[in-house]
Short mmCIF file of C-alpha atoms in Angstrom, two decimals:
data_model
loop_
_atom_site.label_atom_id
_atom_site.label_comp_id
_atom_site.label_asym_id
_atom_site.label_seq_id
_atom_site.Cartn_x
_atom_site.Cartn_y
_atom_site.Cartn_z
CA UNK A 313 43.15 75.07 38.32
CA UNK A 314 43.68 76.56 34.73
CA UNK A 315 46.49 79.40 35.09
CA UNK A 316 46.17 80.34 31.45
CA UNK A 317 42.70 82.58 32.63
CA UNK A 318 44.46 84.30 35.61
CA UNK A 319 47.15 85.31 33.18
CA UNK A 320 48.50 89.26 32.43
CA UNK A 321 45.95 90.94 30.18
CA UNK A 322 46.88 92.05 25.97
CA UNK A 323 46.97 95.31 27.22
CA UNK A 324 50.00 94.66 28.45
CA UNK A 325 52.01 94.49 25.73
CA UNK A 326 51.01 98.28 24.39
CA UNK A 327 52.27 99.61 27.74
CA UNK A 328 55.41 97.21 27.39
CA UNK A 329 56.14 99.19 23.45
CA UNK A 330 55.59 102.40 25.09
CA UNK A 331 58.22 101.85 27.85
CA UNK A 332 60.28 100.51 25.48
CA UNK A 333 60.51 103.28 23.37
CA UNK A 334 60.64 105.93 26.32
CA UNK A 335 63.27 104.32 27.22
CA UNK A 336 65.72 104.42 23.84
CA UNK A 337 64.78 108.09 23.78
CA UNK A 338 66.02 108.73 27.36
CA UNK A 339 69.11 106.71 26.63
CA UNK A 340 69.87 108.77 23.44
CA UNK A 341 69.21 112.54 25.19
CA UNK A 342 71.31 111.10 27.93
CA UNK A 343 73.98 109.74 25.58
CA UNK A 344 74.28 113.26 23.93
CA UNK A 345 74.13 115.16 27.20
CA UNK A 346 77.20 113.14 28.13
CA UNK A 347 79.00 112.74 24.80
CA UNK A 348 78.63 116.33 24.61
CA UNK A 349 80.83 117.38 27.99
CA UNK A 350 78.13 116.74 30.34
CA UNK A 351 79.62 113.88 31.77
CA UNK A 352 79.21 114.67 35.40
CA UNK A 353 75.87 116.17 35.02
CA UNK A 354 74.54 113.32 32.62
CA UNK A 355 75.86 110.91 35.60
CA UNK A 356 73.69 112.63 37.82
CA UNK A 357 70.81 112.54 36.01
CA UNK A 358 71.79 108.90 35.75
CA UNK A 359 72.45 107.71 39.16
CA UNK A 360 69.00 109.59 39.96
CA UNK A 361 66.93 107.69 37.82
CA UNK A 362 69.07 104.65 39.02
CA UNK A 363 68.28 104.77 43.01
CA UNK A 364 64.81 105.76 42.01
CA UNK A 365 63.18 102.56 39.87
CA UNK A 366 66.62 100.27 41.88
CA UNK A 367 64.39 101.84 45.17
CA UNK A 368 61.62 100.39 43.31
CA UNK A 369 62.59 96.63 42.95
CA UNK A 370 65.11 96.17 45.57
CA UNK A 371 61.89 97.56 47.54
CA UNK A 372 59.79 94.61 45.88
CA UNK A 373 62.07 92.32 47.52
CA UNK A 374 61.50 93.22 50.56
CA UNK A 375 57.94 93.52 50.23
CA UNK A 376 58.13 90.23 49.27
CA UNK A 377 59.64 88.52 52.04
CA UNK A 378 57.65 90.96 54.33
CA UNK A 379 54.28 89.47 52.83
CA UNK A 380 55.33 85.95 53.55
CA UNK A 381 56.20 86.34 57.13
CA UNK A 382 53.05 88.78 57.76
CA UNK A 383 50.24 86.52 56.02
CA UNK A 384 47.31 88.11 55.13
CA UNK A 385 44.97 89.05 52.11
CA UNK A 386 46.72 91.45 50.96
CA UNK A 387 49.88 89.72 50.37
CA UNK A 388 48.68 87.58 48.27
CA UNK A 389 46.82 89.73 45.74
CA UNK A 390 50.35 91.66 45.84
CA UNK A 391 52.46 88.80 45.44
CA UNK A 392 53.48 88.90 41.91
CA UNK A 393 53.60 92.16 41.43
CA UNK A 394 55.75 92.70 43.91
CA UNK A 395 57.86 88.77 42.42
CA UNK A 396 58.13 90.52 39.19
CA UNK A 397 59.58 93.69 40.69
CA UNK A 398 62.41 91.65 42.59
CA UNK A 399 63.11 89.45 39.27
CA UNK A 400 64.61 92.79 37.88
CA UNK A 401 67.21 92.87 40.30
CA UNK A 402 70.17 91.32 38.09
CA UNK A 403 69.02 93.59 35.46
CA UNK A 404 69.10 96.68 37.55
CA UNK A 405 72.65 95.86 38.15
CA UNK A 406 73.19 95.85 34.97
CA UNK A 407 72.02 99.69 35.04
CA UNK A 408 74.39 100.46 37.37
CA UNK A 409 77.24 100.02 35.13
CA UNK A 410 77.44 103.81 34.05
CA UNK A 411 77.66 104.82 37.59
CA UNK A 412 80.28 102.01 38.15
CA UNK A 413 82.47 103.28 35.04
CA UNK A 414 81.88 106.86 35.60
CA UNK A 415 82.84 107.10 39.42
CA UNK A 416 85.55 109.20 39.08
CA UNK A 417 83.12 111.71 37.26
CA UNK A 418 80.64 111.65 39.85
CA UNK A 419 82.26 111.10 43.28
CA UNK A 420 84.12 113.06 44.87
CA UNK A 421 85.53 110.46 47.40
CA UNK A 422 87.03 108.65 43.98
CA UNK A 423 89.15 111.88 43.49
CA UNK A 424 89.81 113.01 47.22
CA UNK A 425 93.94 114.11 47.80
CA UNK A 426 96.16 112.33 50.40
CA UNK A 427 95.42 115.49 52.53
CA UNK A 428 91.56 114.88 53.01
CA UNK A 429 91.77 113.58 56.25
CA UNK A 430 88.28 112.31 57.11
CA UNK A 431 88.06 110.51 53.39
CA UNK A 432 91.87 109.08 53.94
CA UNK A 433 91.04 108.02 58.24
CA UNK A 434 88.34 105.64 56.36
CA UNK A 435 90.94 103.90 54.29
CA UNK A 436 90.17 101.03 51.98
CA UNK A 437 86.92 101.44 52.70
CA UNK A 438 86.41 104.46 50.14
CA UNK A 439 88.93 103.54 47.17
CA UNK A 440 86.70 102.75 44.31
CA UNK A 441 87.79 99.66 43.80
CA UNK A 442 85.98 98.19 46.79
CA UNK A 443 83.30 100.21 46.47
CA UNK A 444 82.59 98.47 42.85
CA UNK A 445 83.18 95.27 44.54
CA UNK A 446 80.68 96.04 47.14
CA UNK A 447 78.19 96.85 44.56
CA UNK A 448 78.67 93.21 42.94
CA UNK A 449 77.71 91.73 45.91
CA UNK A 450 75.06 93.67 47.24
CA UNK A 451 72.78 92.52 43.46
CA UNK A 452 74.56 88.93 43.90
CA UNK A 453 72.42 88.63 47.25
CA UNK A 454 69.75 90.55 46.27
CA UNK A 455 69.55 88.38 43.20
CA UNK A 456 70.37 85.43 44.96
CA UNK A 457 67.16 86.02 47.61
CA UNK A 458 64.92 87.33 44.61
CA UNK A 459 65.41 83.77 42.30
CA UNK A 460 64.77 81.54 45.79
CA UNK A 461 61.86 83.15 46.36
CA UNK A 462 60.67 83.32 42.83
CA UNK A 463 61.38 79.61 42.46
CA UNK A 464 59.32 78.85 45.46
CA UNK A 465 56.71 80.59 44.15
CA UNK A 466 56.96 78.53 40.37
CA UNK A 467 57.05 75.38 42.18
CA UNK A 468 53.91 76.18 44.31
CA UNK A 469 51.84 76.86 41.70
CA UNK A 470 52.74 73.76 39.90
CA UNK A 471 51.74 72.33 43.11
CA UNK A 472 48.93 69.23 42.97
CA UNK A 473 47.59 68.69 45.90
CA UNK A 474 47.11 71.32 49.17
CA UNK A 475 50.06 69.70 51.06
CA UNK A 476 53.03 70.26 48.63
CA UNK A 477 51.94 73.68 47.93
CA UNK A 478 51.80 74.43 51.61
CA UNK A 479 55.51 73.26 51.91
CA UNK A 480 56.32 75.49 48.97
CA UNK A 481 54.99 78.35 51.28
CA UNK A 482 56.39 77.68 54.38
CA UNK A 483 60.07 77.17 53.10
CA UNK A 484 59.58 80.66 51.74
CA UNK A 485 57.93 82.19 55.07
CA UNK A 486 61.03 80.39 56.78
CA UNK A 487 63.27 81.89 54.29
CA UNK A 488 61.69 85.13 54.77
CA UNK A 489 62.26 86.11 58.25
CA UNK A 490 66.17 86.12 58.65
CA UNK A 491 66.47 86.99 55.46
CA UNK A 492 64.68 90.44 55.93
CA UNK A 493 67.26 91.37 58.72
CA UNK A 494 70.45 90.46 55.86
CA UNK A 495 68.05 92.49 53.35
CA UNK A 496 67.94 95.50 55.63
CA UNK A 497 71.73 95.41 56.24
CA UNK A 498 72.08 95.18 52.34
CA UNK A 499 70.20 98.43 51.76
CA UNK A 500 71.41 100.12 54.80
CA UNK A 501 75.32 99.50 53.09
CA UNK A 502 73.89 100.08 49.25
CA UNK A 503 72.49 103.36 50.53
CA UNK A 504 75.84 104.51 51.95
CA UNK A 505 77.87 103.55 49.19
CA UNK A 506 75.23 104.54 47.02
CA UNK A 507 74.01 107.77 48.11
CA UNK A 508 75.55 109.20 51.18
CA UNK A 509 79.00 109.38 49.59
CA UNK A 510 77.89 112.05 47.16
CA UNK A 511 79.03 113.92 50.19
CA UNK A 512 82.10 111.71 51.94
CA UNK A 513 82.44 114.11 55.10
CA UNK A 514 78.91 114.18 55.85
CA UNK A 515 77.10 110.84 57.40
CA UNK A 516 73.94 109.94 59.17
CA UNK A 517 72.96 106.81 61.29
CA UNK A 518 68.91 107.02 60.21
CA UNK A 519 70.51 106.79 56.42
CA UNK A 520 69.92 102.79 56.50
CA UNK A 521 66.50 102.89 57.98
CA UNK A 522 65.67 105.67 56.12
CA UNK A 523 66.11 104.29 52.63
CA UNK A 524 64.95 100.96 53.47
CA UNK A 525 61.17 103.02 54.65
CA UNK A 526 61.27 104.87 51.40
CA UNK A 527 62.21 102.07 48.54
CA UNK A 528 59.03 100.00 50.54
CA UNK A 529 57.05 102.55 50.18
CA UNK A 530 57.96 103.60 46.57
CA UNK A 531 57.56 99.69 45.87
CA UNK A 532 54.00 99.39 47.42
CA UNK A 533 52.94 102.46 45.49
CA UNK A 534 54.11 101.28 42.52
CA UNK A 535 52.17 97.90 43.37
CA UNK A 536 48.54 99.61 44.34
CA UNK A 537 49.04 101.84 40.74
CA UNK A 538 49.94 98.29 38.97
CA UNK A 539 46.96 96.72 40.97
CA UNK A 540 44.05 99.29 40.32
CA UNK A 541 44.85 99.26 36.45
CA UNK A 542 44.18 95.35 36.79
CA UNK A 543 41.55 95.93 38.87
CA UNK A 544 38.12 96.47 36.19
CA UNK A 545 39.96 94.21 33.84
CA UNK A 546 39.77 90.46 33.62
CA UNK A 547 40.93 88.17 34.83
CA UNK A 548 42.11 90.34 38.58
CA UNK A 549 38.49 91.57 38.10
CA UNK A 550 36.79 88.65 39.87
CA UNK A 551 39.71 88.86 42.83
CA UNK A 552 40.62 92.34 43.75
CA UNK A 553 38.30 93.65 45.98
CA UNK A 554 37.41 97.13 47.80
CA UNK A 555 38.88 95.50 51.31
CA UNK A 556 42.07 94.28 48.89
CA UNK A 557 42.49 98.33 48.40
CA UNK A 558 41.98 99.16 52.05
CA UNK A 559 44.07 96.91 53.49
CA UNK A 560 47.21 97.76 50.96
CA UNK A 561 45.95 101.12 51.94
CA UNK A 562 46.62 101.07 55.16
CA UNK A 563 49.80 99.83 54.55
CA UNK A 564 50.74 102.45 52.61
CA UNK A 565 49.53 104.95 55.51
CA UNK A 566 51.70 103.28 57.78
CA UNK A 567 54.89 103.63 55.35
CA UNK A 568 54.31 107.32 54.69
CA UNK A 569 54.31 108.09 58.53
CA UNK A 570 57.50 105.50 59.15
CA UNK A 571 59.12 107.59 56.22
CA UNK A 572 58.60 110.72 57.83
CA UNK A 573 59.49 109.54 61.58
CA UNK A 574 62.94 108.32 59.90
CA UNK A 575 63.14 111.95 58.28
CA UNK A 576 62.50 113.87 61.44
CA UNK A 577 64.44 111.33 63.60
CA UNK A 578 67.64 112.38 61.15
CA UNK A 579 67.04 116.17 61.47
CA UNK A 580 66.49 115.97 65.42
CA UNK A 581 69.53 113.99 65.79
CA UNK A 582 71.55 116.28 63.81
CA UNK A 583 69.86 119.52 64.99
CA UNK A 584 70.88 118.53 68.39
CA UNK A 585 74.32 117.14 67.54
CA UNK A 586 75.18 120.44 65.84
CA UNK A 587 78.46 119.13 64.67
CA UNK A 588 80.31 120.91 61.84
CA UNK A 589 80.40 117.56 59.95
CA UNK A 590 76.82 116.98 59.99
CA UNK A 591 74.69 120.19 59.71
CA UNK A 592 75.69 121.34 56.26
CA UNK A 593 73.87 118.84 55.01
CA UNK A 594 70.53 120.69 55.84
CA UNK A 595 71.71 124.64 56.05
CA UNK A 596 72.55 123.83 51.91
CA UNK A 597 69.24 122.60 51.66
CA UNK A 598 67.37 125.20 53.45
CA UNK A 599 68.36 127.98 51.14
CA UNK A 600 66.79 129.02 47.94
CA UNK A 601 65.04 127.00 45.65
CA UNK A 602 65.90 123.71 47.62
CA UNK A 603 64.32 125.29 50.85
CA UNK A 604 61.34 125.79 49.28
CA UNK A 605 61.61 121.94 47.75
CA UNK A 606 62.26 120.80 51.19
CA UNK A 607 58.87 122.76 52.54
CA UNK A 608 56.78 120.86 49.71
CA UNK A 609 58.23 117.57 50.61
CA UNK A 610 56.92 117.75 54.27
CA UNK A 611 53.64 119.22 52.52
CA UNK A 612 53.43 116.64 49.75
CA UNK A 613 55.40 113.78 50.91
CA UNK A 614 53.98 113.48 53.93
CA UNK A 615 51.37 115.94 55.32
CA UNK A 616 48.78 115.57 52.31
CA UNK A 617 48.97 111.51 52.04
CA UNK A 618 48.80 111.11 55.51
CA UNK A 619 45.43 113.03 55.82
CA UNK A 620 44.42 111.82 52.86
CA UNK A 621 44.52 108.03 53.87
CA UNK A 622 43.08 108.94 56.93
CA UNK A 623 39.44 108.52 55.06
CA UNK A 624 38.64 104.60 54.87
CA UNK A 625 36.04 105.60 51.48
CA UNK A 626 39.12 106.93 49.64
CA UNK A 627 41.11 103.48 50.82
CA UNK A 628 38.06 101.43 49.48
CA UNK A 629 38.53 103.07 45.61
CA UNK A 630 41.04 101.54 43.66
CA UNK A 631 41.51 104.17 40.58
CA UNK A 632 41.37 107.23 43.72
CA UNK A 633 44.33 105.19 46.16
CA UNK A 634 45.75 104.66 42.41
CA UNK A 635 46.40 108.26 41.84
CA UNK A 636 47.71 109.10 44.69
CA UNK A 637 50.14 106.07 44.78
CA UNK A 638 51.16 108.00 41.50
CA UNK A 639 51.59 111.32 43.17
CA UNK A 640 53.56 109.81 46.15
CA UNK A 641 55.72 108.17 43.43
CA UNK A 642 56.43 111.69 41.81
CA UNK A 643 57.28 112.46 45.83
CA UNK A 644 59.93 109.74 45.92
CA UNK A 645 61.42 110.75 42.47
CA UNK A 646 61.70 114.24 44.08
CA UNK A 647 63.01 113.41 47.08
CA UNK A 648 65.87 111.61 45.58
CA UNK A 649 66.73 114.61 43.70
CA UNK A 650 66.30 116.90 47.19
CA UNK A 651 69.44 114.19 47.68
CA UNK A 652 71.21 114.45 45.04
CA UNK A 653 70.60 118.23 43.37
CA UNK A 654 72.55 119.81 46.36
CA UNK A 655 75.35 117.54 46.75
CA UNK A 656 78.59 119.17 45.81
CA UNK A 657 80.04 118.29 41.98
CA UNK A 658 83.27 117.11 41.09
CA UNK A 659 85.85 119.83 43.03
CA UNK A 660 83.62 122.24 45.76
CA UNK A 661 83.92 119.38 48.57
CA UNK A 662 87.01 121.45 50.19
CA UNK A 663 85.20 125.27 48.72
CA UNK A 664 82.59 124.51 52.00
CA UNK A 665 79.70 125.72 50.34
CA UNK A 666 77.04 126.59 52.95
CA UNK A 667 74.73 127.65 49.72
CA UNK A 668 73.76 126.33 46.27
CA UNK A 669 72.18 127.72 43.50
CA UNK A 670 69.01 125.34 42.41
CA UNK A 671 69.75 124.04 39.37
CA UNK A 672 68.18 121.66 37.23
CA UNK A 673 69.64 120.30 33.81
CA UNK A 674 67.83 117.77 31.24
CA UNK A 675 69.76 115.35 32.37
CA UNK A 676 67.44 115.31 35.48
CA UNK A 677 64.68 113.80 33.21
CA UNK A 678 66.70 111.75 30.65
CA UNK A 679 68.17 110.07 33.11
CA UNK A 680 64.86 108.36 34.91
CA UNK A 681 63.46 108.05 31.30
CA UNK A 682 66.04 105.85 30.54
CA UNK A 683 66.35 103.62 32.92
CA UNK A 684 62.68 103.74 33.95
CA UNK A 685 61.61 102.14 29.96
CA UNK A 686 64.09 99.73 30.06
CA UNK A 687 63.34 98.85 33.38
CA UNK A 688 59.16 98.67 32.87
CA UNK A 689 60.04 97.03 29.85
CA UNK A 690 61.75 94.34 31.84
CA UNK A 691 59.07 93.96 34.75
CA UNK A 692 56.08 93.58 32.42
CA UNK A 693 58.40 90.79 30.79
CA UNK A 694 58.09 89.19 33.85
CA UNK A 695 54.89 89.77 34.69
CA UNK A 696 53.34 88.36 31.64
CA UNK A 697 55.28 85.14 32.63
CA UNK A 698 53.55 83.67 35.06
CA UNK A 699 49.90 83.67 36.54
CA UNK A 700 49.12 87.10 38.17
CA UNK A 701 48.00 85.40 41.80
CA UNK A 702 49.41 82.44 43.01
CA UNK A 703 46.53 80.29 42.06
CA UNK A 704 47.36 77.34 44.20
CA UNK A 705 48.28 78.90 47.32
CA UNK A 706 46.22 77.58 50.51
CA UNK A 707 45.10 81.11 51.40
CA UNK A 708 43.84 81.91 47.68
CA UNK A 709 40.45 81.16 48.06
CA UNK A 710 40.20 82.91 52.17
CA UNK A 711 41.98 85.98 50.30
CA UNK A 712 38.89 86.63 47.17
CA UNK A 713 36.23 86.18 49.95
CA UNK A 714 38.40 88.54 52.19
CA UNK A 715 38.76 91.35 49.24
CA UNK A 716 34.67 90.89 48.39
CA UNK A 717 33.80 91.56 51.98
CA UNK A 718 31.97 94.95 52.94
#
């Protein structure tokens, strides 16, 4: 079959300029912000546009490997969208250096005295060494999983006959499912080190499961708003179908609602627990401005997508499941910050603050301008490398009659 018409569309490579450029202007606000004595607040700003587009393609891994052992249509109209976002892994690691360098600026486990006991009874475990070392490995295997089953992809579609591509696909399927229980491990740890030790007395057992719900989700959404613009556009124009949108909408119905189950499984748990080490973490963010942020998040993040997706038209319309994959996105950006906002900076950790004043600095936008151009800029790189479905795939043909179905 002739990949060269299922390639990425010219468009592309106006989007790639514009993301491109966003992203040396973020980088050069954010410089200033933190040549100019902002250094903890840049880092912020930073690290939140960091877990956000990292959410995105450590999320396309797992989509990935969750396509392959699922089957189905939809996977593999999704396939290299969601390929392209795991190829940025090694890159996104790359974008982690700031936060690597500047952990003594942003954590306050990096700077906790001898006398913290709860930070000191975890040991090694929390010097900052380790904790870079632990970031190494987590984008080695990341990486590691991403090229395999990138690789495995290449080779099937230079497939020639129907056997050796379905070999191609079944060492990936068989890849696929252990892999996915290592991959949730990996996040589950990444998220910790990551996330939850913006605040090192406060932890949470959902935390794992929790991130691992979201950075799918944010990665699907991402896919459906990458999909729909393809969508009226040749070549994906003679592929996608309405029952293509459905499906992946669906999908993203059933991530919203495991995202929220994870949420209110954490507050329950806590609720009930009602130990001193644990319920800060909501009291701060009950008060003030990040009350009211918390309110809109059940509202936005969950309440109005989940009755939204309810209607099978709105499913069936790419450009309508588009924008709301968009808004959901803005959700997950939001959320992140709802993380990070409250968090205590560099020397309240042993003030106890039960309350917050909402803040929010430039940095909070220069930060996932930055890394999201140089990060687009990188994915439609990869995109534009190889044939947008997996032409050769033994389910290609099932999946276009499957999308043009009523």
């Amino acid at each position: 079959m002739n990949t060269d018409t299922y390639n990425a569309p010219k468009s592309l490579n106006r989007w790639q300029s514009i993301a491109l450029g966003a992203g040396g202007i973020g980088v050069i606000v954010w410089l200033v912000g933190y040549l100019t004595g902002n250094e903890e607040e840049a880092l912020r700003g930073w690290l939140l546009g960091f877990i956000f587009w990292a959410g995105i393609a450590i999320g396309g891994l797992g989509i990935l490997m969750l396509q392959y052992v699922t089957g189905g249509a939809w996977g593999v109209v999704i396939r290299r969208v969601a390929e392209a976002c795991a190829k940025t892994i090694p890159y996104v690691g790359l974008l982690f250096i700031p936060i690597g360098l500047g952990v003594y600026k942003l954590y306050e486990f990096a700077n906790a005295p001898a006398t913290d006991k709860i930070i000191a009874w975890r040991g090694w475990y929390m010097d900052p060494p380790w904790w870079a070392f632990r970031a190494f490995v987590y984008f080695v295997l990341f990486s590691i999983m991403a090229y395999l089953l990138s690789s495995w992809g290449a080779k099937q579609d230079a497939s020639k006959d129907y056997e050796e591509s379905a070999k191609w696909l079944s060492k990936a399927t068989r890849f696929s499912g252990p892999s996915i229980v290592i991959f949730v491990l990996l996040v589950t740890f990444a998220s910790v080190d990551w996330m939850m030790t913006l605040e090192p007395h406060w932890f949470s057992t959902m935390w794992g499961f929790l991130f691992t719900a979201g950075w799918a989700l944010s990665c699907f959404c991402f896919s459906v708003a990458i999909l729909a613009y393809f969508s009226d556009k040749p070549p994906l124009d003679r592929v996608l179908g309405k029952r293509h949108f459905h499906d992946i909408g669906k999908l993203m119905l059933a991530l919203v609602m495991v995202w929220a189950y994870f949420n209110f499984s954490q507050y329950l748990i806590i609720w009930s627990g009602n130990l001193t080490e644990e319920t800060p973490f909501y009291v701060v963010r009950s008060k003030g401005g990040w009350g009211a942020m918390g309110l809109a998040l059940i509202v936005l993040h969950f309440a109005f997508p989940f009755l939204i997706l309810l209607m099978q038209d709105f499913k069936r319309k790419a450009k309508w499941l588009a924008s709301l994959a968009i808004f959901i996105l803005i959700m997950r950006l939001i959320d992140m910050f709802y993380i990070i906002g409250p968090s205590p900076k560099l020397g309240e950790l042993k003030q106890h603050l039960l309350e917050v004043p909402f803040r929010v600095t430039p940095w909070d936008f220069a930060g996932p301008i930055a890394v999201g151009g140089i990060w687009l800029f990188i994915f439609i790189w990869h995109l534009r490398q190889r044939p947008l479905v997996p032409l050769n795939d033994p389910f290609f043909e099932n999946a276009i009659k499957h999308g043009k179905g009523h």
